[in-house]
């Protein structure tokens, strides 16, 4: 009978560890997923920048072409100036040339803007590519590490599981059933160690009489409020 409460306590501790392992087993793949997702996001951003660069370069080339054609046209108009017969025609042509010059100057400004944009995009892409390379190898390392950790956690989980089965097999089935029932109702916590005459499960006071009974008889007493099984240690109740 003396061993009953220590056994229950060790069962509770095993179950605590088991649920921690179960949680870890669930969290590790989620961690890997989150890392991969963040990496993919960054990669996508880099691809967006590369696409922008492609478009800006294309636009710049188109503008250059436009400027070249316009210069050609203007040259022709300059030649025509020598051939016109009337003053009105001459004036109109001069005006056209002037307009064309203004339009070209606007195109030149646009080209400068594009070049600036291209420059800054190239810089961003260069940095992005470097960062992606670093992150890719880090991701591989981390994934490997976490996958190895899963194997370890799994192994330890199994060892604990066996240990738990061994402890449970030694217990009175009725006690075990009581324990399981409380555990399922109380978020996995069936056995609590009374601290300063308080049940840590529900924070209610445990009568000194109950504490004394537990210490003296080693029998099971429940918290009268939450029904958890009370484990008591002499020095902590003094
Ligand atoms: Zn309680």
PDB file of C-alpha atoms and ligand atoms in Angstrom:
ATOM      1  CA  UNK A   1       0.000   0.000   0.000  1.00  0.00           C
ATOM      2  CA  UNK A   2       2.897   2.304   0.808  1.00  0.00           C
ATOM      3  CA  UNK A   3       4.011   2.312  -2.794  1.00  0.00           C
ATOM      4  CA  UNK A   4       0.653   3.202  -4.223  1.00  0.00           C
ATOM      5  CA  UNK A   5       0.969   6.984  -4.150  1.00  0.00           C
ATOM      6  CA  UNK A   6       4.598   7.082  -5.362  1.00  0.00           C
ATOM      7  CA  UNK A   7       3.540   4.793  -8.199  1.00  0.00           C
ATOM      8  CA  UNK A   8       0.643   7.043  -9.084  1.00  0.00           C
ATOM      9  CA  UNK A   9       2.945  10.029  -8.992  1.00  0.00           C
ATOM     10  CA  UNK A  10       5.458   8.350 -11.273  1.00  0.00           C
ATOM     11  CA  UNK A  11       2.630   7.357 -13.605  1.00  0.00           C
ATOM     12  CA  UNK A  12       1.551  10.989 -13.712  1.00  0.00           C
ATOM     13  CA  UNK A  13       5.129  12.084 -14.432  1.00  0.00           C
ATOM     14  CA  UNK A  14       5.403   9.526 -17.209  1.00  0.00           C
ATOM     15  CA  UNK A  15       2.132  10.720 -18.692  1.00  0.00           C
ATOM     16  CA  UNK A  16       3.314  14.336 -18.507  1.00  0.00           C
ATOM     17  CA  UNK A  17       6.478  13.402 -20.386  1.00  0.00           C
ATOM     18  CA  UNK A  18       4.486  11.359 -22.887  1.00  0.00           C
ATOM     19  CA  UNK A  19       2.177  14.219 -23.695  1.00  0.00           C
ATOM     20  CA  UNK A  20       5.166  16.567 -24.003  1.00  0.00           C
ATOM     21  CA  UNK A  21       6.719  14.130 -26.482  1.00  0.00           C
ATOM     22  CA  UNK A  22       3.449  13.764 -28.352  1.00  0.00           C
ATOM     23  CA  UNK A  23       3.254  17.537 -28.634  1.00  0.00           C
ATOM     24  CA  UNK A  24       6.835  17.750 -29.841  1.00  0.00           C
ATOM     25  CA  UNK A  25       6.161  15.073 -32.435  1.00  0.00           C
ATOM     26  CA  UNK A  26       3.334  17.184 -33.704  1.00  0.00           C
ATOM     27  CA  UNK A  27       5.219  20.478 -33.534  1.00  0.00           C
ATOM     28  CA  UNK A  28       8.380  19.425 -35.362  1.00  0.00           C
ATOM     29  CA  UNK A  29       6.702  18.780 -38.740  1.00  0.00           C
ATOM     30  CA  UNK A  30       4.817  22.062 -38.287  1.00  0.00           C
ATOM     31  CA  UNK A  31       8.121  23.817 -37.635  1.00  0.00           C
ATOM     32  CA  UNK A  32       9.573  22.330 -40.824  1.00  0.00           C
ATOM     33  CA  UNK A  33       6.483  23.381 -42.755  1.00  0.00           C
ATOM     34  CA  UNK A  34       6.695  26.947 -41.439  1.00  0.00           C
ATOM     35  CA  UNK A  35      10.375  27.213 -42.396  1.00  0.00           C
ATOM     36  CA  UNK A  36       9.711  25.891 -45.878  1.00  0.00           C
ATOM     37  CA  UNK A  37       6.817  28.256 -46.262  1.00  0.00           C
ATOM     38  CA  UNK A  38       8.910  31.300 -45.250  1.00  0.00           C
ATOM     39  CA  UNK A  39      11.611  30.199 -47.697  1.00  0.00           C
ATOM     40  CA  UNK A  40       9.122  29.781 -50.541  1.00  0.00           C
ATOM     41  CA  UNK A  41       7.697  33.220 -49.791  1.00  0.00           C
ATOM     42  CA  UNK A  42      11.124  34.823 -50.054  1.00  0.00           C
ATOM     43  CA  UNK A  43      11.858  32.915 -53.229  1.00  0.00           C
ATOM     44  CA  UNK A  44       8.604  34.102 -54.711  1.00  0.00           C
ATOM     45  CA  UNK A  45       9.473  37.683 -53.844  1.00  0.00           C
ATOM     46  CA  UNK A  46      12.811  37.284 -55.618  1.00  0.00           C
ATOM     47  CA  UNK A  47      11.055  35.890 -58.676  1.00  0.00           C
ATOM     48  CA  UNK A  48       8.709  38.875 -58.633  1.00  0.00           C
ATOM     49  CA  UNK A  49      11.707  41.201 -58.667  1.00  0.00           C
ATOM     50  CA  UNK A  50      13.280  39.248 -61.510  1.00  0.00           C
ATOM     51  CA  UNK A  51      10.061  39.556 -63.460  1.00  0.00           C
ATOM     52  CA  UNK A  52       9.969  43.323 -62.791  1.00  0.00           C
ATOM     53  CA  UNK A  53      13.559  43.615 -64.022  1.00  0.00           C
ATOM     54  CA  UNK A  54      12.702  41.754 -67.214  1.00  0.00           C
ATOM     55  CA  UNK A  55       9.765  44.069 -67.838  1.00  0.00           C
ATOM     56  CA  UNK A  56      11.738  47.232 -67.041  1.00  0.00           C
ATOM     57  CA  UNK A  57      14.552  46.165 -69.394  1.00  0.00           C
ATOM     58  CA  UNK A  58      12.057  45.476 -72.147  1.00  0.00           C
ATOM     59  CA  UNK A  59      10.398  48.852 -71.629  1.00  0.00           C
ATOM     60  CA  UNK A  60      13.760  50.570 -71.653  1.00  0.00           C
ATOM     61  CA  UNK A  61      14.681  48.922 -74.978  1.00  0.00           C
ATOM     62  CA  UNK A  62      11.324  49.910 -76.454  1.00  0.00           C
ATOM     63  CA  UNK A  63      11.843  53.510 -75.381  1.00  0.00           C
ATOM     64  CA  UNK A  64      15.347  53.550 -76.881  1.00  0.00           C
ATOM     65  CA  UNK A  65      13.907  52.265 -80.139  1.00  0.00           C
ATOM     66  CA  UNK A  66      11.157  54.867 -80.041  1.00  0.00           C
ATOM     67  CA  UNK A  67      13.753  57.592 -79.498  1.00  0.00           C
ATOM     68  CA  UNK A  68      15.857  56.328 -82.377  1.00  0.00           C
ATOM     69  CA  UNK A  69      12.882  56.298 -84.743  1.00  0.00           C
ATOM     70  CA  UNK A  70      11.885  59.744 -83.665  1.00  0.00           C
ATOM     71  CA  UNK A  71      15.419  61.072 -84.291  1.00  0.00           C
ATOM     72  CA  UNK A  72      15.295  59.537 -87.758  1.00  0.00           C
ATOM     73  CA  UNK A  73      11.985  61.228 -88.431  1.00  0.00           C
ATOM     74  CA  UNK A  74      13.287  64.538 -87.228  1.00  0.00           C
ATOM     75  CA  UNK A  75      16.299  64.279 -89.468  1.00  0.00           C
ATOM     76  CA  UNK A  76      13.958  63.786 -92.423  1.00  0.00           C
ATOM     77  CA  UNK A  77      11.947  66.815 -91.408  1.00  0.00           C
ATOM     78  CA  UNK A  78      15.109  68.883 -91.168  1.00  0.00           C
ATOM     79  CA  UNK A  79      15.908  67.854 -94.738  1.00  0.00           C
ATOM     80  CA  UNK A  80      12.402  68.732 -95.822  1.00  0.00           C
ATOM     81  CA  UNK A  81      12.859  72.236 -94.440  1.00  0.00           C
ATOM     82  CA  UNK A  82      15.162  72.915 -97.379  1.00  0.00           C
ATOM     83  CA  UNK A  83      12.514  71.811 -99.841  1.00  0.00           C
ATOM     84  CA  UNK A  84       9.390  73.652 -98.675  1.00  0.00           C
ATOM     85  CA  UNK A  85       8.071  76.364-100.889  1.00  0.00           C
ATOM     86  CA  UNK A  86       5.956  78.604 -98.669  1.00  0.00           C
ATOM     87  CA  UNK A  87       6.597  80.437 -95.458  1.00  0.00           C
ATOM     88  CA  UNK A  88       3.549  78.796 -93.824  1.00  0.00           C
ATOM     89  CA  UNK A  89       4.794  75.338 -94.670  1.00  0.00           C
ATOM     90  CA  UNK A  90       8.199  76.205 -93.299  1.00  0.00           C
ATOM     91  CA  UNK A  91       6.758  77.519 -90.055  1.00  0.00           C
ATOM     92  CA  UNK A  92       4.476  74.496 -89.630  1.00  0.00           C
ATOM     93  CA  UNK A  93       7.364  72.121 -90.165  1.00  0.00           C
ATOM     94  CA  UNK A  94       9.544  74.007 -87.677  1.00  0.00           C
ATOM     95  CA  UNK A  95       6.759  73.690 -85.127  1.00  0.00           C
ATOM     96  CA  UNK A  96       6.508  69.969 -85.773  1.00  0.00           C
ATOM     97  CA  UNK A  97      10.222  69.595 -85.239  1.00  0.00           C
ATOM     98  CA  UNK A  98       9.996  71.544 -82.008  1.00  0.00           C
ATOM     99  CA  UNK A  99       7.153  69.345 -80.732  1.00  0.00           C
ATOM    100  CA  UNK A 100       9.082  66.246 -81.663  1.00  0.00           C
ATOM    101  CA  UNK A 101      12.086  67.514 -79.709  1.00  0.00           C
ATOM    102  CA  UNK A 102       9.939  68.053 -76.631  1.00  0.00           C
ATOM    103  CA  UNK A 103       8.461  64.591 -76.970  1.00  0.00           C
ATOM    104  CA  UNK A 104      11.935  63.095 -77.267  1.00  0.00           C
ATOM    105  CA  UNK A 105      13.083  64.871 -74.169  1.00  0.00           C
ATOM    106  CA  UNK A 106      10.159  63.301 -72.281  1.00  0.00           C
ATOM    107  CA  UNK A 107      11.181  59.892 -73.601  1.00  0.00           C
ATOM    108  CA  UNK A 108      14.750  60.501 -72.463  1.00  0.00           C
ATOM    109  CA  UNK A 109      13.494  61.261 -68.971  1.00  0.00           C
ATOM    110  CA  UNK A 110      11.522  58.035 -69.008  1.00  0.00           C
ATOM    111  CA  UNK A 111      14.609  56.116 -70.077  1.00  0.00           C
ATOM    112  CA  UNK A 112      16.581  57.609 -67.194  1.00  0.00           C
ATOM    113  CA  UNK A 113      13.845  56.579 -64.777  1.00  0.00           C
ATOM    114  CA  UNK A 114      13.880  53.068 -66.182  1.00  0.00           C
ATOM    115  CA  UNK A 115      17.644  52.844 -65.887  1.00  0.00           C
ATOM    116  CA  UNK A 116      17.456  53.925 -62.273  1.00  0.00           C
ATOM    117  CA  UNK A 117      14.767  51.359 -61.606  1.00  0.00           C
ATOM    118  CA  UNK A 118      16.797  48.655 -63.346  1.00  0.00           C
ATOM    119  CA  UNK A 119      19.826  49.561 -61.272  1.00  0.00           C
ATOM    120  CA  UNK A 120      17.980  49.335 -58.000  1.00  0.00           C
ATOM    121  CA  UNK A 121      16.241  46.093 -59.029  1.00  0.00           C
ATOM    122  CA  UNK A 122      19.564  44.533 -59.974  1.00  0.00           C
ATOM    123  CA  UNK A 123      20.924  45.433 -56.555  1.00  0.00           C
ATOM    124  CA  UNK A 124      17.850  44.012 -54.786  1.00  0.00           C
ATOM    125  CA  UNK A 125      18.030  40.819 -56.849  1.00  0.00           C
ATOM    126  CA  UNK A 126      21.733  40.392 -56.130  1.00  0.00           C
ATOM    127  CA  UNK A 127      21.099  40.658 -52.399  1.00  0.00           C
ATOM    128  CA  UNK A 128      17.999  38.459 -52.657  1.00  0.00           C
ATOM    129  CA  UNK A 129      19.904  35.729 -54.493  1.00  0.00           C
ATOM    130  CA  UNK A 130      22.628  35.752 -51.876  1.00  0.00           C
ATOM    131  CA  UNK A 131      20.083  35.553 -49.069  1.00  0.00           C
ATOM    132  CA  UNK A 132      18.181  32.736 -50.810  1.00  0.00           C
ATOM    133  CA  UNK A 133      21.364  30.703 -51.267  1.00  0.00           C
ATOM    134  CA  UNK A 134      22.199  31.097 -47.591  1.00  0.00           C
ATOM    135  CA  UNK A 135      18.682  30.299 -46.495  1.00  0.00           C
ATOM    136  CA  UNK A 136      18.434  27.304 -48.761  1.00  0.00           C
ATOM    137  CA  UNK A 137      21.421  25.601 -47.202  1.00  0.00           C
ATOM    138  CA  UNK A 138      20.246  26.616 -43.750  1.00  0.00           C
ATOM    139  CA  UNK A 139      16.814  25.191 -44.505  1.00  0.00           C
ATOM    140  CA  UNK A 140      18.345  21.898 -45.596  1.00  0.00           C
ATOM    141  CA  UNK A 141      20.463  21.745 -42.445  1.00  0.00           C
ATOM    142  CA  UNK A 142      17.560  22.603 -40.177  1.00  0.00           C
ATOM    143  CA  UNK A 143      15.226  20.155 -41.889  1.00  0.00           C
ATOM    144  CA  UNK A 144      17.779  17.376 -41.506  1.00  0.00           C
ATOM    145  CA  UNK A 145      18.324  18.271 -37.872  1.00  0.00           C
ATOM    146  CA  UNK A 146      14.609  18.309 -37.136  1.00  0.00           C
ATOM    147  CA  UNK A 147      14.049  15.052 -38.986  1.00  0.00           C
ATOM    148  CA  UNK A 148      16.752  13.441 -36.881  1.00  0.00           C
ATOM    149  CA  UNK A 149      15.099  14.947 -33.816  1.00  0.00           C
ATOM    150  CA  UNK A 150      11.791  13.355 -34.783  1.00  0.00           C
ATOM    151  CA  UNK A 151      13.494   9.958 -34.875  1.00  0.00           C
ATOM    152  CA  UNK A 152      15.017  10.592 -31.432  1.00  0.00           C
ATOM    153  CA  UNK A 153      11.760  11.843 -29.973  1.00  0.00           C
ATOM    154  CA  UNK A 154      10.002   8.837 -31.425  1.00  0.00           C
ATOM    155  CA  UNK A 155      12.508   6.459 -29.859  1.00  0.00           C
ATOM    156  CA  UNK A 156      12.238   8.087 -26.447  1.00  0.00           C
ATOM    157  CA  UNK A 157       8.492   8.202 -26.793  1.00  0.00           C
ATOM    158  CA  UNK A 158       8.409   4.451 -27.323  1.00  0.00           C
ATOM    159  CA  UNK A 159      10.714   3.771 -24.378  1.00  0.00           C
ATOM    160  CA  UNK A 160       8.498   5.891 -22.143  1.00  0.00           C
ATOM    161  CA  UNK A 161       5.425   4.189 -23.503  1.00  0.00           C
ATOM    162  CA  UNK A 162       6.809   0.819 -22.494  1.00  0.00           C
ATOM    163  CA  UNK A 163       7.787   2.134 -19.093  1.00  0.00           C
ATOM    164  CA  UNK A 164       4.285   3.470 -18.671  1.00  0.00           C
ATOM    165  CA  UNK A 165       2.764   0.142 -19.624  1.00  0.00           C
ATOM    166  CA  UNK A 166       5.021  -1.582 -17.111  1.00  0.00           C
ATOM    167  CA  UNK A 167       4.028   0.774 -14.284  1.00  0.00           C
ATOM    168  CA  UNK A 168       0.341   0.600 -15.198  1.00  0.00           C
ATOM    169  CA  UNK A 169       0.412  -3.206 -15.272  1.00  0.00           C
ATOM    170  CA  UNK A 170       1.596  -3.275 -11.670  1.00  0.00           C
ATOM    171  CA  UNK A 171      -1.296  -1.173 -10.474  1.00  0.00           C
ATOM    172  CA  UNK A 172      -4.672  -2.119  -9.105  1.00  0.00           C
ATOM    173  CA  UNK A 173      -7.059  -1.860 -12.095  1.00  0.00           C
ATOM    174  CA  UNK A 174      -9.629   0.066 -10.047  1.00  0.00           C
ATOM    175  CA  UNK A 175      -7.033   2.652  -9.024  1.00  0.00           C
ATOM    176  CA  UNK A 176      -5.827   2.903 -12.587  1.00  0.00           C
ATOM    177  CA  UNK A 177      -9.363   3.437 -13.817  1.00  0.00           C
ATOM    178  CA  UNK A 178      -9.897   6.184 -11.258  1.00  0.00           C
ATOM    179  CA  UNK A 179      -6.623   7.775 -12.325  1.00  0.00           C
ATOM    180  CA  UNK A 180      -7.534   7.645 -16.019  1.00  0.00           C
ATOM    181  CA  UNK A 181     -10.965   9.085 -15.383  1.00  0.00           C
ATOM    182  CA  UNK A 182      -9.590  12.074 -13.489  1.00  0.00           C
ATOM    183  CA  UNK A 183      -6.830  12.554 -16.033  1.00  0.00           C
ATOM    184  CA  UNK A 184      -9.268  12.765 -18.903  1.00  0.00           C
ATOM    185  CA  UNK A 185     -11.445  15.234 -17.033  1.00  0.00           C
ATOM    186  CA  UNK A 186      -8.641  17.403 -15.688  1.00  0.00           C
ATOM    187  CA  UNK A 187      -6.534  18.170 -18.751  1.00  0.00           C
ATOM    188  CA  UNK A 188      -4.169  15.278 -18.152  1.00  0.00           C
ATOM    189  CA  UNK A 189      -3.534  16.065 -14.487  1.00  0.00           C
ATOM    190  CA  UNK A 190      -4.780  13.358 -12.106  1.00  0.00           C
ATOM    191  CA  UNK A 191      -2.147  13.442  -9.364  1.00  0.00           C
ATOM    192  CA  UNK A 192      -1.007  16.668  -7.737  1.00  0.00           C
ATOM    193  CA  UNK A 193       1.585  17.333  -5.061  1.00  0.00           C
ATOM    194  CA  UNK A 194       0.028  19.452  -2.346  1.00  0.00           C
ATOM    195  CA  UNK A 195       2.007  22.625  -1.780  1.00  0.00           C
ATOM    196  CA  UNK A 196       1.546  24.838   1.275  1.00  0.00           C
ATOM    197  CA  UNK A 197      -1.771  23.111   2.032  1.00  0.00           C
ATOM    198  CA  UNK A 198      -3.143  24.028  -1.372  1.00  0.00           C
ATOM    199  CA  UNK A 199      -4.165  21.756  -4.247  1.00  0.00           C
ATOM    200  CA  UNK A 200      -2.133  22.997  -7.236  1.00  0.00           C
ATOM    201  CA  UNK A 201      -4.836  21.689  -9.568  1.00  0.00           C
ATOM    202  CA  UNK A 202      -7.645  23.981  -8.416  1.00  0.00           C
ATOM    203  CA  UNK A 203      -5.796  26.248  -5.950  1.00  0.00           C
ATOM    204  CA  UNK A 204      -8.202  25.385  -3.150  1.00  0.00           C
ATOM    205  CA  UNK A 205      -7.113  24.653   0.406  1.00  0.00           C
ATOM    206  CA  UNK A 206      -6.580  21.053   1.451  1.00  0.00           C
ATOM    207  CA  UNK A 207      -7.542  20.359   5.092  1.00  0.00           C
ATOM    208  CA  UNK A 208      -4.507  19.511   7.299  1.00  0.00           C
ATOM    209  CA  UNK A 209      -6.417  16.422   8.418  1.00  0.00           C
ATOM    210  CA  UNK A 210      -6.429  15.089   4.830  1.00  0.00           C
ATOM    211  CA  UNK A 211      -2.732  15.828   4.420  1.00  0.00           C
ATOM    212  CA  UNK A 212      -1.941  13.968   7.631  1.00  0.00           C
ATOM    213  CA  UNK A 213      -4.006  10.988   6.531  1.00  0.00           C
ATOM    214  CA  UNK A 214      -2.219  10.809   3.208  1.00  0.00           C
ATOM    215  CA  UNK A 215       1.193  10.990   4.847  1.00  0.00           C
ATOM    216  CA  UNK A 216       0.374   8.515   7.591  1.00  0.00           C
ATOM    217  CA  UNK A 217      -1.614   5.923   5.650  1.00  0.00           C
ATOM    218  CA  UNK A 218      -0.297   6.370   2.132  1.00  0.00           C
ATOM    219  CA  UNK A 219      -3.872   5.913   0.949  1.00  0.00           C
ATOM    220  CA  UNK A 220      -5.610   7.746  -1.838  1.00  0.00           C
ATOM    221  CA  UNK A 221      -7.400  10.943  -0.905  1.00  0.00           C
ATOM    222  CA  UNK A 222      -9.019  13.212  -3.459  1.00  0.00           C
ATOM    223  CA  UNK A 223      -9.147  16.966  -3.484  1.00  0.00           C
ATOM    224  CA  UNK A 224     -12.674  17.681  -2.354  1.00  0.00           C
ATOM    225  CA  UNK A 225     -13.080  20.358  -5.029  1.00  0.00           C
ATOM    226  CA  UNK A 226     -11.482  18.989  -8.177  1.00  0.00           C
ATOM    227  CA  UNK A 227     -11.220  15.286  -7.284  1.00  0.00           C
ATOM    228  CA  UNK A 228      -7.554  15.098  -8.165  1.00  0.00           C
ATOM    229  CA  UNK A 229      -5.491  12.548  -6.251  1.00  0.00           C
ATOM    230  CA  UNK A 230      -3.423  14.229  -3.576  1.00  0.00           C
ATOM    231  CA  UNK A 231       0.220  13.438  -3.121  1.00  0.00           C
ATOM    232  CA  UNK A 232       1.779  14.940   0.008  1.00  0.00           C
ATOM    233  CA  UNK A 233       5.347  15.316   1.151  1.00  0.00           C
ATOM    234  CA  UNK A 234       6.191  15.829   4.770  1.00  0.00           C
ATOM    235  CA  UNK A 235       8.546  18.817   4.483  1.00  0.00           C
ATOM    236  CA  UNK A 236       6.245  20.732   2.175  1.00  0.00           C
ATOM    237  CA  UNK A 237       3.284  20.570   4.500  1.00  0.00           C
ATOM    238  CA  UNK A 238       5.134  21.623   7.629  1.00  0.00           C
TER     239      UNK A 238
HETATM  240 ZN1  LIG B   1      -8.158  20.453  -6.273  1.00  0.00          ZN
END
